[in-house]
Amino acid sequence: MLTGLRALTNRLPPGQGRQCRAFLCVRDEADRLPYLLSYYRSLGVQWFFIIDDRSTDSSADYLRVQPDCSVFTTSADFGGANFGMDWINTLLEAYGPGHWCLFVDADELLVYPNVEKLPLPKLCDYLERNGYEGVFAFMLDMYSPVPVSEAVYLRGERFNDVCPLFDVDYRFRPRLKRPFGAAPFPPSEVVGGPRLRQFYPRFARSGAYGYAVPRGLKKLRDSRIGRALAMQSWLGGTTSPPLLSKMPLILGAPGRRWISNHKTTPLRLAPITGVLLHYKFFSDFHGRVIKALEQGQHFDGGSEYGRYASALKGDPNLCFAHPESRRYRSSVDLTRPGLLRTSSDYETFCSEQPVLPGYDPALGDAAEPVVAKSLAE
């Protein structure tokens, strides 16, 4: 029995040994799902476990007919389910042990060093032979050379054809250890990117303590003492930027779970890292922000979305592109500036792998997008 979830299909993966399995929670993602599933299938994901959180579009109907998807729904609130993590962990506990498990959102594409040559199952072979149990990653916000309102995405298009640009000014830094507490896990966090630049500029050069203070106040506000003192009425939402760090790929095991969108229970991390190319800023962004505020189901009362709404109201033609923007073409564009981390051992492993006929994660410049032309003009 999967507490809180109801199956929409009776499909389960065939028992064919260890697999790469993806876990997602989606709502109103009918336009993104066709390419998203295509990308991860080409990467080597063998089965999808997807929770449809009461979509009002055709998401559930589309997923029901996919031959490699187990689809579930729920009548519970997203916020009350630890922002969907309780549902994900229910499926992880049932279908994850012994398999490599990928947790992503519908606007996230995982890349890693040499992703163009090395399918996901081969990456998992490398991790397993070296005793690693997970990969650290962060969300790299992708954006268009034109204003967000003009970055129109059409169903089935490659995400990168519309939003091919990214910032390089991200910083890896160790997380602060609490006095008398256990070492933080994951041990590092990543800060930077266009959201910091546009929506949280005062944090652009803040150190770890500059981030820690508002986060600490938020925890105090939400604690039993904070509620007793009605701190919500005068402290409001947190002002710190959203967390970018994630742990998207783990080896399923009893007791292992995602504590939040951004961390898991402790495990042995690989020295190589990943990036989740984050395609949040299509032209439907403003509408999604308004809907998120109306639903009131997001973290910290939706304070992050309130900030987005204010910025878009002040500048309806908001555009993230600037002189330092880079275009994503392959994982090399991320390893060179250090946004993806690799190792000599991993590079040797990759060089020894045969080229697989037909392997193509379909993210490069196979097409000549209209948006890409506009940047060059």
Coordinates of C-alpha atoms in Angstrom, one line a residue:
M1 CA 0.0 0.0 0.0
L2 CA 1.4 3.4 -1.1
T3 CA 0.1 5.7 1.6
G4 CA -1.5 8.8 0.1
L5 CA -1.1 7.7 -3.5
R6 CA -3.5 6.1 -6.0
A7 CA -2.2 4.3 -9.1
L8 CA -3.5 5.5 -12.4
T9 CA -1.8 2.7 -14.3
N10 CA -1.1 -1.0 -13.5
R11 CA 2.3 -1.0 -15.2
L12 CA 5.4 -1.8 -13.2
P13 CA 9.0 -2.3 -14.5
P14 CA 9.9 -5.9 -15.5
G15 CA 12.3 -7.7 -13.2
Q16 CA 15.5 -7.4 -15.2
G17 CA 18.1 -6.7 -12.6
R18 CA 19.4 -3.3 -11.6
Q19 CA 17.9 -0.4 -13.5
C20 CA 18.1 3.4 -13.7
R21 CA 14.8 4.7 -12.5
A22 CA 13.4 8.2 -12.5
F23 CA 11.1 9.7 -9.9
L24 CA 9.1 12.9 -10.6
C25 CA 6.2 14.9 -9.2
V26 CA 4.5 17.0 -11.8
R27 CA 1.6 19.4 -12.1
D28 CA 0.4 20.9 -15.4
E29 CA 3.5 19.9 -17.4
A30 CA 1.8 18.6 -20.6
D31 CA 4.0 20.8 -22.8
R32 CA 7.3 19.8 -21.1
L33 CA 6.7 16.1 -20.6
P34 CA 7.2 14.8 -24.2
Y35 CA 10.7 16.3 -24.5
L36 CA 11.6 15.6 -20.9
L37 CA 10.8 11.9 -21.2
S38 CA 12.5 11.7 -24.6
Y39 CA 15.7 13.2 -23.2
Y40 CA 15.9 10.8 -20.2
R41 CA 15.0 7.8 -22.3
S42 CA 17.9 8.6 -24.6
L43 CA 20.1 9.2 -21.6
G44 CA 19.3 5.6 -20.4
V45 CA 16.5 5.9 -17.8
Q46 CA 14.7 2.6 -18.0
W47 CA 11.5 3.4 -16.0
F48 CA 9.7 6.4 -14.7
F49 CA 7.6 6.7 -11.5
I50 CA 5.5 9.8 -11.8
I51 CA 3.1 11.5 -9.4
D52 CA 0.6 13.7 -11.1
D53 CA -0.4 16.3 -8.5
R54 CA -4.0 17.0 -9.7
S55 CA -3.0 18.5 -13.1
T56 CA -5.7 20.5 -14.9
D57 CA -4.1 20.0 -18.3
S58 CA -3.5 16.8 -20.2
S59 CA -0.5 15.7 -18.2
A60 CA -2.2 12.7 -16.6
D61 CA -3.8 11.5 -19.9
Y62 CA -0.4 11.8 -21.7
L63 CA 1.4 9.8 -19.0
R64 CA -1.2 7.1 -18.8
V65 CA -0.3 5.9 -22.3
Q66 CA 3.5 5.9 -21.9
P67 CA 4.7 2.3 -21.8
D68 CA 7.5 2.9 -19.4
C69 CA 5.7 5.0 -16.8
S70 CA 4.0 4.0 -13.6
V71 CA 1.7 6.9 -12.8
F72 CA 0.1 7.9 -9.5
T73 CA -2.1 10.6 -8.3
T74 CA -3.1 12.1 -4.9
S75 CA -5.8 14.2 -3.2
A76 CA -3.4 15.4 -0.5
D77 CA -1.8 18.9 -0.5
F78 CA 1.6 19.3 -2.0
G79 CA 2.7 21.5 0.9
G80 CA 1.4 19.2 3.5
A81 CA 3.4 16.3 2.0
N82 CA 6.7 18.1 2.6
F83 CA 6.4 19.7 -0.8
G84 CA 6.0 16.4 -2.5
M85 CA 8.9 14.7 -0.8
D86 CA 6.7 12.3 1.2
W87 CA 5.2 11.0 -2.0
I88 CA 8.6 10.7 -3.7
N89 CA 10.0 8.8 -0.7
T90 CA 7.0 6.5 -0.6
L91 CA 7.8 5.4 -4.2
L92 CA 11.5 5.3 -3.4
E93 CA 11.0 3.0 -0.5
A94 CA 8.8 0.7 -2.6
Y95 CA 10.7 0.7 -5.9
G96 CA 14.1 2.2 -5.3
P97 CA 16.3 -0.3 -3.2
G98 CA 18.9 -1.9 -5.4
H99 CA 18.4 0.5 -8.3
W100 CA 20.0 3.8 -9.3
C101 CA 17.3 6.5 -8.6
L102 CA 17.1 9.8 -10.3
F103 CA 14.9 12.6 -8.8
V104 CA 14.2 15.6 -11.0
D105 CA 11.6 18.2 -11.7
A106 CA 9.9 18.6 -15.1
D107 CA 12.1 21.5 -16.0
E108 CA 15.4 19.9 -15.2
L109 CA 17.8 18.0 -17.4
L110 CA 20.7 16.2 -15.8
V111 CA 24.2 16.5 -17.4
Y112 CA 27.5 15.3 -16.1
P113 CA 31.1 15.2 -17.5
N114 CA 31.1 13.5 -20.9
V115 CA 27.4 13.0 -20.9
E116 CA 27.6 13.1 -24.7
K117 CA 29.6 9.9 -24.7
L118 CA 28.6 8.1 -21.5
P119 CA 25.0 7.0 -21.0
L120 CA 23.6 7.1 -17.5
P121 CA 23.8 3.3 -16.9
K122 CA 27.5 3.5 -17.7
L123 CA 27.9 6.4 -15.2
C124 CA 26.2 4.2 -12.6
D125 CA 28.6 1.3 -13.4
Y126 CA 31.5 3.7 -12.7
L127 CA 29.9 4.8 -9.4
E128 CA 29.1 1.3 -8.3
R129 CA 32.6 -0.2 -9.1
N130 CA 34.1 2.6 -7.0
G131 CA 31.7 2.3 -4.1
Y132 CA 30.0 5.7 -4.6
E133 CA 26.3 6.0 -3.6
G134 CA 25.3 9.4 -5.0
V135 CA 26.2 12.4 -7.1
F136 CA 26.0 16.1 -6.0
A137 CA 24.6 18.6 -8.4
F138 CA 23.2 22.1 -8.6
M139 CA 20.5 23.8 -10.7
L140 CA 22.1 25.9 -13.5
D141 CA 19.4 28.4 -14.5
M142 CA 19.0 28.5 -18.3
Y143 CA 17.6 31.5 -20.1
S144 CA 16.9 33.1 -23.5
P145 CA 18.6 35.9 -25.2
V146 CA 15.2 37.6 -25.5
P147 CA 12.9 38.8 -22.7
V148 CA 11.4 36.0 -20.6
S149 CA 7.9 37.0 -21.9
E150 CA 9.1 36.3 -25.5
A151 CA 10.8 32.9 -24.8
V152 CA 8.0 30.9 -26.2
Y153 CA 8.4 27.1 -25.8
L154 CA 6.3 24.8 -28.0
R155 CA 5.5 21.2 -27.0
G156 CA 8.1 18.7 -28.1
E157 CA 10.9 21.3 -28.7
R158 CA 14.3 20.8 -27.1
F159 CA 14.4 23.1 -24.1
N160 CA 17.9 24.3 -25.1
D161 CA 16.6 25.6 -28.4
V162 CA 14.6 28.3 -26.5
C163 CA 16.8 28.9 -23.5
P164 CA 20.5 28.2 -24.4
L165 CA 22.2 30.7 -22.2
F166 CA 23.7 30.5 -18.6
D167 CA 25.8 32.4 -16.2
V168 CA 29.3 31.2 -15.1
D169 CA 29.6 33.1 -11.8
Y170 CA 28.6 30.3 -9.5
R171 CA 30.7 29.5 -6.4
F172 CA 31.1 26.2 -4.6
R173 CA 31.7 26.7 -0.9
P174 CA 31.6 24.6 2.3
R175 CA 28.4 24.7 4.4
L176 CA 28.7 26.1 7.9
K177 CA 28.8 23.5 10.7
R178 CA 26.4 24.1 13.6
P179 CA 28.0 24.4 17.0
F180 CA 28.0 20.9 18.6
G181 CA 26.2 19.5 15.6
A182 CA 27.0 16.9 13.0
A183 CA 28.9 17.8 9.9
P184 CA 26.5 19.1 7.3
F185 CA 25.5 16.9 4.4
P186 CA 26.0 17.5 1.6
P187 CA 29.2 19.3 2.7
S188 CA 29.0 22.0 0.0
E189 CA 26.6 24.4 -1.5
V190 CA 26.5 26.5 -4.6
V191 CA 25.6 30.2 -5.0
G192 CA 25.3 32.5 -8.0
G193 CA 23.4 32.7 -11.2
P194 CA 20.8 34.9 -12.9
R195 CA 18.2 34.7 -10.1
L196 CA 20.8 36.0 -7.6
R197 CA 21.8 38.7 -10.1
Q198 CA 18.2 39.8 -10.8
F199 CA 16.1 39.1 -7.8
Y200 CA 18.6 39.0 -4.8
P201 CA 21.4 41.4 -5.8
R202 CA 22.4 42.2 -2.2
F203 CA 23.5 38.6 -1.7
A204 CA 25.8 38.7 -4.8
R205 CA 29.0 38.9 -2.7
S206 CA 27.6 37.7 0.7
G207 CA 29.6 35.1 2.5
A208 CA 28.2 32.0 4.1
Y209 CA 27.1 34.0 7.2
G210 CA 25.2 36.4 5.0
Y211 CA 23.1 33.5 3.9
A212 CA 23.0 31.8 7.3
V213 CA 21.4 34.7 9.2
P214 CA 18.1 34.9 7.2
R215 CA 17.9 31.1 7.0
G216 CA 18.4 30.9 10.8
L217 CA 15.7 33.5 11.4
K218 CA 13.3 31.5 9.1
K219 CA 13.9 28.4 11.2
L220 CA 13.3 30.3 14.4
R221 CA 10.1 31.8 13.0
D222 CA 8.8 28.3 12.1
S223 CA 9.8 26.7 15.4
R224 CA 7.5 26.1 18.3
I225 CA 8.9 29.2 20.0
G226 CA 8.5 31.3 16.9
R227 CA 4.9 30.2 16.5
A228 CA 4.1 30.9 20.1
L229 CA 5.5 34.5 19.7
A230 CA 3.6 34.9 16.4
M231 CA 6.9 35.7 14.6
Q232 CA 5.3 35.1 11.2
S233 CA 3.2 38.3 11.6
W234 CA 6.3 40.5 11.9
L235 CA 9.2 38.5 10.5
G236 CA 7.5 37.4 7.2
G237 CA 9.2 35.3 4.6
T238 CA 12.9 34.6 4.3
T239 CA 14.8 37.0 2.1
S240 CA 17.7 34.6 1.2
P241 CA 18.0 33.3 -2.4
P242 CA 16.6 29.8 -3.2
L243 CA 18.9 26.8 -2.6
L244 CA 20.5 25.5 -5.8
S245 CA 22.2 22.4 -4.5
K246 CA 20.6 19.0 -5.2
M247 CA 21.3 15.3 -4.9
P248 CA 19.5 14.0 -8.0
L249 CA 21.2 10.6 -8.4
I250 CA 21.4 8.0 -5.6
L251 CA 21.7 4.3 -5.2
G252 CA 18.4 3.2 -3.6
A253 CA 18.8 1.4 -0.3
P254 CA 16.6 0.7 2.8
G255 CA 16.4 3.8 4.9
R256 CA 17.9 6.0 2.3
R257 CA 15.7 9.0 1.3
W258 CA 15.5 12.5 0.2
I259 CA 15.1 14.8 3.2
S260 CA 14.1 17.7 1.0
N261 CA 14.4 18.7 -2.6
H262 CA 18.1 19.6 -1.9
K263 CA 19.5 16.9 0.3
T264 CA 19.4 13.2 1.2
T265 CA 20.4 11.1 4.2
P266 CA 24.2 10.8 4.3
L267 CA 25.8 8.7 1.7
R268 CA 29.2 8.3 -0.1
L269 CA 29.4 11.0 -2.7
A270 CA 31.3 10.7 -6.0
P271 CA 34.1 13.2 -6.7
I272 CA 32.5 14.0 -10.0
T273 CA 29.5 16.3 -9.9
G274 CA 26.4 16.9 -12.1
V275 CA 24.4 19.9 -13.2
L276 CA 20.7 20.1 -13.6
L277 CA 20.1 22.4 -16.5
H278 CA 17.1 24.4 -15.1
Y279 CA 14.6 25.6 -17.8
K280 CA 12.3 27.6 -15.6
F281 CA 12.2 30.8 -17.7
F282 CA 10.0 30.1 -20.6
S283 CA 7.3 32.7 -21.5
D284 CA 4.8 30.9 -19.2
F285 CA 7.0 31.9 -16.2
H286 CA 4.8 34.8 -15.1
G287 CA 1.6 32.8 -15.3
R288 CA 3.2 30.0 -13.3
V289 CA 4.3 32.5 -10.7
I290 CA 0.8 33.9 -10.3
K291 CA -0.7 30.4 -10.1
A292 CA 1.9 29.3 -7.4
L293 CA 1.0 32.3 -5.3
E294 CA -2.7 31.6 -5.6
Q295 CA -2.2 27.9 -4.7
G296 CA -0.1 28.8 -1.6
Q297 CA 1.5 25.3 -1.6
H298 CA 5.2 26.3 -2.0
F299 CA 8.0 26.5 0.5
D300 CA 8.1 29.5 3.0
G301 CA 4.6 30.6 2.0
G302 CA 5.8 31.2 -1.6
S303 CA 8.0 34.2 -0.6
E304 CA 10.3 33.3 -3.5
Y305 CA 7.4 33.6 -6.0
G306 CA 6.3 36.8 -4.4
R307 CA 9.7 38.3 -5.2
Y308 CA 9.4 37.1 -8.8
A309 CA 6.0 38.6 -9.2
S310 CA 7.2 42.0 -7.9
A311 CA 10.1 42.0 -10.2
L312 CA 8.0 41.1 -13.3
K313 CA 5.4 43.7 -12.4
G314 CA 8.2 46.3 -12.2
D315 CA 9.7 45.1 -15.5
P316 CA 7.4 43.1 -17.8
N317 CA 10.3 42.9 -20.3
L318 CA 12.7 41.4 -17.9
C319 CA 15.6 39.7 -19.7
F320 CA 18.5 37.7 -18.1
A321 CA 20.9 38.0 -21.0
H322 CA 24.0 40.1 -20.4
P323 CA 27.5 40.5 -21.8
E324 CA 28.9 37.6 -19.7
S325 CA 26.2 35.1 -20.8
R326 CA 27.5 31.8 -22.2
R327 CA 25.8 29.4 -24.6
Y328 CA 25.4 25.8 -23.6
R329 CA 26.5 23.3 -26.4
S330 CA 28.0 20.4 -24.5
S331 CA 29.3 19.4 -21.0
V332 CA 32.7 20.8 -22.0
D333 CA 31.1 24.3 -21.6
L334 CA 30.6 23.4 -17.9
T335 CA 33.8 21.5 -17.1
R336 CA 36.1 24.2 -18.4
P337 CA 34.8 26.9 -16.0
G338 CA 34.6 24.4 -13.1
L339 CA 30.8 24.1 -13.0
L340 CA 31.1 20.4 -13.6
R341 CA 33.8 18.6 -11.6
T342 CA 35.5 15.5 -13.0
S343 CA 38.5 13.3 -12.0
S344 CA 41.4 11.6 -13.8
D345 CA 40.0 8.2 -12.8
Y346 CA 36.6 9.1 -14.3
E347 CA 38.1 10.5 -17.5
T348 CA 40.1 7.3 -17.9
F349 CA 37.0 5.2 -17.4
C350 CA 35.2 7.3 -20.1
S351 CA 38.0 6.9 -22.6
E352 CA 37.8 3.2 -22.2
Q353 CA 34.1 2.9 -23.1
P354 CA 33.1 2.0 -26.6
V355 CA 31.0 4.4 -28.6
L356 CA 27.4 3.2 -28.5
P357 CA 25.6 3.4 -31.9
G358 CA 22.6 5.7 -31.7
Y359 CA 23.4 7.1 -28.3
D360 CA 22.4 10.8 -28.4
P361 CA 21.0 12.7 -25.4
A362 CA 19.6 15.2 -28.0
L363 CA 20.8 18.4 -26.3
G364 CA 23.4 19.8 -28.7
D365 CA 23.2 21.9 -31.8
A366 CA 21.5 19.3 -34.1
A367 CA 18.9 22.0 -35.0
E368 CA 19.3 25.7 -35.8
P369 CA 16.9 27.3 -33.4
V370 CA 15.3 30.7 -34.2
V371 CA 16.2 32.0 -30.8
A372 CA 19.9 31.1 -31.3
K373 CA 19.9 33.1 -34.5
S374 CA 18.6 36.2 -32.8
L375 CA 21.5 36.2 -30.4
A376 CA 24.1 36.2 -33.2
E377 CA 22.4 39.0 -35.2

